[in-house]
CSV table of C-alpha atoms and ligand atoms in Angstrom, one decimal:
chain,number,residue,atom,x,y,z
A,1151,UNK,CA,26.6,7.4,-5.3
A,1152,UNK,CA,23.2,8.0,-3.6
A,1153,UNK,CA,21.9,5.3,-1.2
A,1154,UNK,CA,18.2,4.6,-0.5
A,1155,UNK,CA,16.8,1.7,1.3
A,1156,UNK,CA,14.2,-0.3,3.2
A,1157,UNK,CA,13.9,-0.6,7.0
A,1158,UNK,CA,12.2,-3.6,8.4
A,1159,UNK,CA,12.9,-6.8,10.3
A,1160,UNK,CA,12.6,-9.3,8.9
A,1161,UNK,CA,12.1,-8.0,5.4
A,1162,UNK,CA,11.9,-11.3,3.5
A,1163,UNK,CA,12.1,-11.1,-0.3
A,1164,UNK,CA,11.4,-7.5,-1.2
A,1165,UNK,CA,10.6,-6.3,-4.7
A,1166,UNK,CA,11.6,-2.7,-3.9
A,1167,UNK,CA,15.4,-2.9,-4.7
A,1168,UNK,CA,14.8,-4.1,-8.2
A,1169,UNK,CA,11.9,-1.7,-8.8
A,1170,UNK,CA,13.8,1.3,-7.5
A,1171,UNK,CA,17.1,0.4,-9.2
A,1172,UNK,CA,15.3,0.0,-12.5
A,1173,UNK,CA,14.1,3.6,-12.0
A,1174,UNK,CA,17.7,4.8,-11.2
A,1175,UNK,CA,19.0,3.2,-14.4
A,1176,UNK,CA,16.3,4.8,-16.5
A,1177,UNK,CA,16.9,8.2,-14.9
A,1178,UNK,CA,20.7,7.8,-15.3
A,1179,UNK,CA,21.2,8.1,-11.5
A,1180,UNK,CA,24.2,6.6,-9.8
A,1181,UNK,CA,22.3,5.1,-6.9
A,1182,UNK,CA,21.6,1.9,-4.9
A,1183,UNK,CA,18.6,0.6,-2.9
A,1184,UNK,CA,19.6,-1.5,0.1
A,1185,UNK,CA,17.7,-3.6,2.6
A,1186,UNK,CA,18.4,-2.7,6.3
A,1187,UNK,CA,17.2,-5.0,9.1
A,1188,UNK,CA,18.0,-3.2,12.4
A,1189,UNK,CA,16.9,-4.6,15.8
A,1190,UNK,CA,13.9,-2.8,17.2
A,1191,UNK,CA,15.9,-1.3,20.0
A,1192,UNK,CA,18.4,0.1,17.5
A,1193,UNK,CA,15.8,1.8,15.2
A,1194,UNK,CA,16.5,5.3,16.4
A,1195,UNK,CA,20.2,4.9,16.2
A,1196,UNK,CA,19.8,3.4,12.7
A,1197,UNK,CA,17.8,6.5,11.6
A,1198,UNK,CA,20.4,8.8,13.0
A,1199,UNK,CA,23.1,6.8,11.4
A,1200,UNK,CA,21.4,6.9,8.0
A,1201,UNK,CA,21.1,10.6,8.2
A,1202,UNK,CA,24.7,11.0,9.2
A,1203,UNK,CA,25.9,8.7,6.4
A,1204,UNK,CA,24.0,10.8,3.8
A,1205,UNK,CA,21.4,8.2,3.0
A,1206,UNK,CA,18.7,10.0,1.0
A,1207,UNK,CA,15.6,8.1,1.8
A,1208,UNK,CA,14.1,5.0,3.4
A,1209,UNK,CA,11.0,3.0,3.0
A,1210,UNK,CA,9.7,1.5,6.2
A,1211,UNK,CA,7.9,-1.8,6.6
A,1212,UNK,CA,6.7,-4.2,9.3
A,1213,UNK,CA,7.3,-3.9,12.2
A,1214,UNK,CA,8.5,-0.3,12.1
A,1215,UNK,CA,5.7,1.7,10.4
A,1216,UNK,CA,4.3,2.9,13.8
A,1217,UNK,CA,7.6,2.9,15.8
A,1218,UNK,CA,9.2,5.6,13.5
A,1219,UNK,CA,6.2,8.0,14.1
A,1220,UNK,CA,8.0,9.6,17.1
A,1221,UNK,CA,11.4,9.7,15.3
A,1222,UNK,CA,10.5,11.9,12.3
A,1223,UNK,CA,8.5,15.0,11.5
A,1224,UNK,CA,5.2,13.8,10.2
A,1225,UNK,CA,3.3,15.2,7.2
A,1226,UNK,CA,-0.4,15.7,7.8
A,1227,UNK,CA,-1.6,12.5,6.1
A,1228,UNK,CA,1.0,10.2,7.8
A,1229,UNK,CA,0.0,11.8,11.1
A,1230,UNK,CA,-3.7,11.2,10.6
A,1231,UNK,CA,-3.1,7.6,9.4
A,1232,UNK,CA,-0.7,6.9,12.2
A,1233,UNK,CA,1.8,5.1,10.1
A,1234,UNK,CA,4.9,6.0,8.0
A,1235,UNK,CA,6.2,4.0,5.1
A,1236,UNK,CA,8.6,6.6,3.6
A,1237,UNK,CA,11.2,8.7,5.3
A,1238,UNK,CA,12.7,11.6,3.4
A,1239,UNK,CA,16.3,12.4,4.5
A,1240,UNK,CA,17.1,15.0,1.9
A,1241,UNK,CA,16.1,18.0,4.1
A,1242,UNK,CA,17.3,19.5,7.4
A,1243,UNK,CA,15.3,17.0,9.4
A,1244,UNK,CA,13.9,13.5,8.6
A,1245,UNK,CA,10.3,13.7,7.5
A,1246,UNK,CA,7.7,10.9,7.5
A,1247,UNK,CA,5.1,10.2,4.8
A,1248,UNK,CA,2.6,7.5,3.9
A,1249,UNK,CA,2.9,6.7,0.2
A,1250,UNK,CA,0.9,3.4,0.7
A,1251,UNK,CA,-2.1,5.7,0.9
A,1252,UNK,CA,-1.1,7.8,-2.1
A,1253,UNK,CA,-0.3,4.7,-4.0
A,1254,UNK,CA,-3.7,3.2,-3.5
A,1255,UNK,CA,-5.4,6.3,-4.7
A,1256,UNK,CA,-3.2,6.6,-7.8
A,1257,UNK,CA,-3.7,2.9,-8.6
A,1258,UNK,CA,-7.4,3.7,-8.7
A,1259,UNK,CA,-7.2,6.9,-10.6
A,1260,UNK,CA,-4.8,5.4,-13.2
A,1261,UNK,CA,-7.5,2.8,-13.9
A,1262,UNK,CA,-10.0,5.5,-14.6
A,1263,UNK,CA,-11.8,5.2,-11.3
A,1264,UNK,CA,-13.3,8.6,-10.3
A,1265,UNK,CA,-12.8,8.5,-6.6
A,1266,UNK,CA,-14.6,11.8,-5.9
A,1267,UNK,CA,-18.1,10.9,-5.1
A,1268,UNK,CA,-17.6,7.2,-5.4
A,1269,UNK,CA,-19.1,4.6,-3.0
A,1270,UNK,CA,-16.2,2.6,-1.8
A,1271,UNK,CA,-16.3,-0.6,0.3
A,1272,UNK,CA,-13.0,-1.3,2.1
A,1273,UNK,CA,-12.5,-4.8,3.6
A,1274,UNK,CA,-10.3,-4.8,6.7
A,1275,UNK,CA,-9.6,-2.5,9.5
A,1276,UNK,CA,-5.8,-2.9,10.0
A,1277,UNK,CA,-3.0,-0.5,9.0
A,1278,UNK,CA,-3.5,-0.9,5.3
A,1279,UNK,CA,-7.3,-0.4,5.5
A,1280,UNK,CA,-6.7,2.7,7.6
A,1281,UNK,CA,-4.4,4.3,5.1
A,1282,UNK,CA,-6.7,3.5,2.2
A,1283,UNK,CA,-9.9,4.7,4.0
A,1284,UNK,CA,-8.3,8.1,4.9
A,1285,UNK,CA,-6.9,8.8,1.5
A,1286,UNK,CA,-10.2,7.8,-0.3
A,1287,UNK,CA,-12.1,10.1,2.2
A,1288,UNK,CA,-9.8,12.9,1.3
A,1289,UNK,CA,-10.4,12.3,-2.4
A,1290,UNK,CA,-14.2,12.7,-1.8
A,1291,UNK,CA,-15.4,9.0,-1.6
A,1292,UNK,CA,-18.0,7.7,0.8
A,1293,UNK,CA,-16.6,4.7,2.6
A,1294,UNK,CA,-18.0,1.5,4.0
A,1295,UNK,CA,-15.5,-0.4,6.1
A,1296,UNK,CA,-16.3,-4.1,6.5
A,1297,UNK,CA,-14.2,-6.2,8.8
A,1298,UNK,CA,-14.2,-9.7,10.3
A,1299,UNK,CA,-14.1,-8.1,13.8
A,1300,UNK,CA,-17.0,-5.6,13.4
A,1301,UNK,CA,-15.9,-3.5,16.4
A,1302,UNK,CA,-12.6,-2.6,14.7
A,1303,UNK,CA,-14.5,-1.4,11.6
A,1304,UNK,CA,-16.8,0.7,13.7
A,1305,UNK,CA,-13.8,2.2,15.5
A,1306,UNK,CA,-12.0,3.1,12.3
A,1307,UNK,CA,-15.3,4.5,10.9
A,1308,UNK,CA,-15.4,7.0,13.8
A,1309,UNK,CA,-12.0,8.4,12.6
A,1310,UNK,CA,-12.7,8.5,8.9
A,1311,UNK,CA,-15.0,11.2,7.5
A,1312,UNK,CA,-18.1,10.0,5.6
A,1313,UNK,CA,-17.7,6.3,6.6
A,1314,UNK,CA,-19.6,3.5,8.3
A,1315,UNK,CA,-18.4,0.4,10.0
A,1316,UNK,CA,-19.7,-3.2,9.3
A,1317,UNK,CA,-19.1,-6.8,9.8
A,1318,UNK,CA,-18.4,-9.0,6.7
A,1319,UNK,CA,-22.0,-10.2,6.7
A,1320,UNK,CA,-23.1,-6.8,5.4
A,1321,UNK,CA,-20.9,-7.1,2.3
A,1322,UNK,CA,-23.7,-8.4,-0.1
A,1323,UNK,CA,-25.9,-5.5,0.7
A,1324,UNK,CA,-23.1,-2.9,0.7
A,1325,UNK,CA,-21.9,-4.1,-2.7
A,1326,UNK,CA,-25.3,-3.8,-4.4
A,1327,UNK,CA,-24.7,0.0,-4.9
A,1328,UNK,CA,-21.0,0.3,-4.6
A,1329,UNK,CA,-18.6,1.6,-7.2
A,1330,UNK,CA,-15.3,0.3,-5.8
A,1331,UNK,CA,-14.3,-2.7,-3.6
A,1332,UNK,CA,-10.9,-2.9,-2.0
A,1333,UNK,CA,-9.5,-5.8,-0.2
A,1334,UNK,CA,-7.2,-4.4,2.5
A,1335,UNK,CA,-6.7,-7.6,4.4
A,1336,UNK,CA,-4.1,-10.3,3.8
A,1337,UNK,CA,-6.7,-12.9,2.9
A,1338,UNK,CA,-5.8,-14.5,-0.4
A,1339,UNK,CA,-2.1,-14.5,0.3
A,1340,UNK,CA,-1.7,-17.7,2.3
A,1341,UNK,CA,-4.6,-19.6,0.8
A,1342,UNK,CA,-6.8,-19.6,-2.2
A,1343,UNK,CA,-9.6,-17.7,-0.3
A,1344,UNK,CA,-11.5,-14.5,-0.7
A,1345,UNK,CA,-12.9,-12.3,2.1
A,1346,UNK,CA,-15.9,-11.5,-0.1
A,1347,UNK,CA,-18.6,-14.0,-1.2
A,1348,UNK,CA,-18.4,-14.4,-5.0
A,1349,UNK,CA,-22.1,-14.0,-5.3
A,1350,UNK,CA,-21.9,-10.5,-3.8
A,1351,UNK,CA,-19.8,-9.2,-6.8
A,1352,UNK,CA,-21.3,-7.6,-9.8
A,1353,UNK,CA,-20.2,-6.1,-13.1
A,1354,UNK,CA,-20.6,-2.5,-12.0
A,1355,UNK,CA,-17.8,-2.8,-9.6
A,1356,UNK,CA,-14.1,-2.1,-9.8
A,1357,UNK,CA,-12.3,-4.5,-7.5
A,1358,UNK,CA,-8.8,-3.8,-6.2
A,1359,UNK,CA,-6.7,-6.2,-4.1
A,1360,UNK,CA,-3.7,-5.1,-2.0
A,1361,UNK,CA,-2.4,-8.7,-2.1
A,1362,UNK,CA,0.2,-9.2,-4.8
A,1363,UNK,CA,1.5,-12.7,-4.0
A,1364,UNK,CA,-0.2,-14.2,-5.9
A,1365,UNK,CA,-1.2,-11.5,-8.4
A,1366,UNK,CA,-4.4,-13.4,-9.4
A,1367,UNK,CA,-6.1,-13.8,-6.1
A,1368,UNK,CA,-9.3,-15.7,-5.6
A,1369,UNK,CA,-11.1,-12.3,-5.1
A,1370,UNK,CA,-9.9,-11.0,-8.4
A,1371,UNK,CA,-10.8,-14.2,-10.3
A,1372,UNK,CA,-14.3,-14.1,-8.8
A,1373,UNK,CA,-14.5,-10.4,-9.8
A,1374,UNK,CA,-13.5,-11.1,-13.4
A,1375,UNK,CA,-16.1,-13.9,-13.5
A,1376,UNK,CA,-18.7,-11.5,-12.3
A,1377,UNK,CA,-17.7,-9.0,-15.1
A,1378,UNK,CA,-16.2,-6.5,-12.7
A,1379,UNK,CA,-13.1,-4.5,-13.6
A,1380,UNK,CA,-10.0,-5.5,-11.6
A,1381,UNK,CA,-6.8,-3.9,-10.3
A,1382,UNK,CA,-4.2,-6.2,-8.9
A,1383,UNK,CA,-2.0,-5.7,-5.9
A,1384,UNK,CA,1.1,-4.8,-7.9
A,1385,UNK,CA,-0.4,-1.4,-8.8
A,1386,UNK,CA,-0.5,-0.2,-5.3
A,1387,UNK,CA,3.0,-1.6,-4.7
A,1388,UNK,CA,4.2,0.2,-7.8
A,1389,UNK,CA,2.6,3.6,-7.0
A,1390,UNK,CA,3.8,3.7,-3.4
A,1391,UNK,CA,7.3,3.2,-4.8
A,1392,UNK,CA,6.7,5.9,-7.5
A,1393,UNK,CA,5.5,8.4,-4.9
A,1394,UNK,CA,8.5,7.6,-2.6
A,1395,UNK,CA,11.0,8.0,-5.5
A,1396,UNK,CA,9.4,11.3,-6.6
A,1397,UNK,CA,9.6,12.7,-3.1
A,1398,UNK,CA,13.2,11.7,-2.7
A,1399,UNK,CA,14.5,12.8,-6.1
A,1400,UNK,CA,12.1,15.6,-7.1
A,1401,UNK,CA,11.9,13.9,-10.5
A,1402,UNK,CA,9.0,12.3,-12.3
A,1403,UNK,CA,9.4,8.5,-11.8
A,1404,UNK,CA,9.8,6.3,-14.9
A,1405,UNK,CA,6.6,4.5,-14.1
A,1406,UNK,CA,6.7,2.1,-17.1
A,1407,UNK,CA,10.2,0.8,-16.3
A,1408,UNK,CA,9.3,0.3,-12.7
A,1409,UNK,CA,6.2,-1.5,-13.6
A,1410,UNK,CA,7.9,-3.8,-16.1
A,1411,UNK,CA,10.6,-4.8,-13.6
A,1412,UNK,CA,8.0,-5.4,-10.8
A,1413,UNK,CA,5.9,-7.6,-13.0
A,1414,UNK,CA,8.8,-9.5,-14.4
A,1415,UNK,CA,10.0,-10.2,-10.8
A,1416,UNK,CA,6.5,-11.3,-9.8
A,1417,UNK,CA,6.1,-13.5,-12.9
A,1418,UNK,CA,9.5,-15.1,-12.2
A,1419,UNK,CA,8.6,-16.2,-8.7
A,1420,UNK,CA,7.6,-19.8,-8.6
A,1421,UNK,CA,4.5,-21.2,-6.9
A,1422,UNK,CA,1.3,-19.3,-6.3
A,1423,UNK,CA,1.3,-19.4,-2.5
A,1424,UNK,CA,4.3,-18.6,-0.3
B,1828,ATR,P1,-2.3,-4.6,8.3
B,1828,ATR,O1,-1.6,-3.6,9.2
B,1828,ATR,O2,-1.3,-5.2,7.3
B,1828,ATR,O3,-3.5,-4.2,7.6
B,1828,ATR,P2,-3.5,-6.0,10.5
B,1828,ATR,O4,-3.5,-4.8,11.3
B,1828,ATR,O5,-3.0,-7.3,11.2
B,1828,ATR,O6,-2.6,-5.9,9.3
B,1828,ATR,O7,-4.9,-6.2,9.9
B,1828,ATR,C1,-5.2,-7.4,9.2
B,1828,ATR,C2,-6.6,-7.3,8.6
B,1828,ATR,O8,-7.0,-8.4,8.0
B,1828,ATR,C3,-7.7,-7.1,9.7
B,1828,ATR,O9,-8.7,-6.3,9.3
B,1828,ATR,C4,-8.1,-8.5,10.0
B,1828,ATR,O10,-9.4,-8.7,10.5
B,1828,ATR,P3,-9.6,-8.6,12.1
B,1828,ATR,O11,-9.6,-7.2,12.5
B,1828,ATR,O12,-10.9,-9.3,12.4
B,1828,ATR,O13,-8.4,-9.4,12.7
B,1828,ATR,C5,-8.1,-9.0,8.5
B,1828,ATR,N1,-8.0,-10.5,8.5
B,1828,ATR,C6,-6.9,-11.3,8.7
B,1828,ATR,N2,-7.2,-12.5,8.5
B,1828,ATR,C7,-8.5,-12.6,8.1
B,1828,ATR,C8,-9.4,-13.7,7.7
B,1828,ATR,N3,-9.0,-15.0,7.6
B,1828,ATR,N4,-10.7,-13.4,7.3
B,1828,ATR,C9,-11.1,-12.1,7.4
B,1828,ATR,N5,-10.3,-11.0,7.7
B,1828,ATR,C10,-9.0,-11.3,8.1
């Protein structure tokens, strides 16, 4: 039996085990996906142990996405982003990758968004925004980063090619000519709030949210009302998992089975805000 897993502490209720195990069933793999919650000081030992035990791959979540940077061989994108969410243990040495970034791009392209040449507005300047901004820049987009703390947006913009940094106050103007808007903050998860004024949205936009609890965020509802196309947060979650699974197994992921399981799990969760 092959073992994969998720490293974080605390992990909380993760959708990854059911999503990945749905894929294993579909592919006829004898495999399990397990949650591991090591103490921060044991992280290096945990990774070495995982390798020694023949664990094939690990996803990494809060608070370890930066900590593991020094413990694995980084691919170029993960190195530039400065965060790892996927570790491949199938080779001679553990390698670190960022499938959050790849997942965001694939969520967009799978919804017929032509990222090359697009004008993208990214809200946020934390780890998620950083991953998304780099991967969109690689794909040929022009990026405007808008953040509550303007200085963080400006700092991120100095690192990302073809990008500018702004405060949230610039959003109405930035969105007038934008093609894509991505919320890369956690706003909308705890409360029924949006980081973007509803009046700044328009029908020419595609609006993507990284928040998936709830799936229907205030931002996405406002976007629908404005006539914009929407991409909910489960798509990025799905495609980061797809990219991780494909890296670990070398097989095409059964995207539909993974998506169905993910959405069934999310639909089964009670209460909009948790
Ligand atoms: P992550 O790594 O998950 O992206 P993070 O580094 O804590 O998390 O970043 C969170 C992002 O959400 C930041 O861009 C943050 O804005 P600040 O840089 O000004 O802190 C943004 N954010 C969090 N709460 C917010 C709120 N209530 N309104 C607007 N932006 C918010």
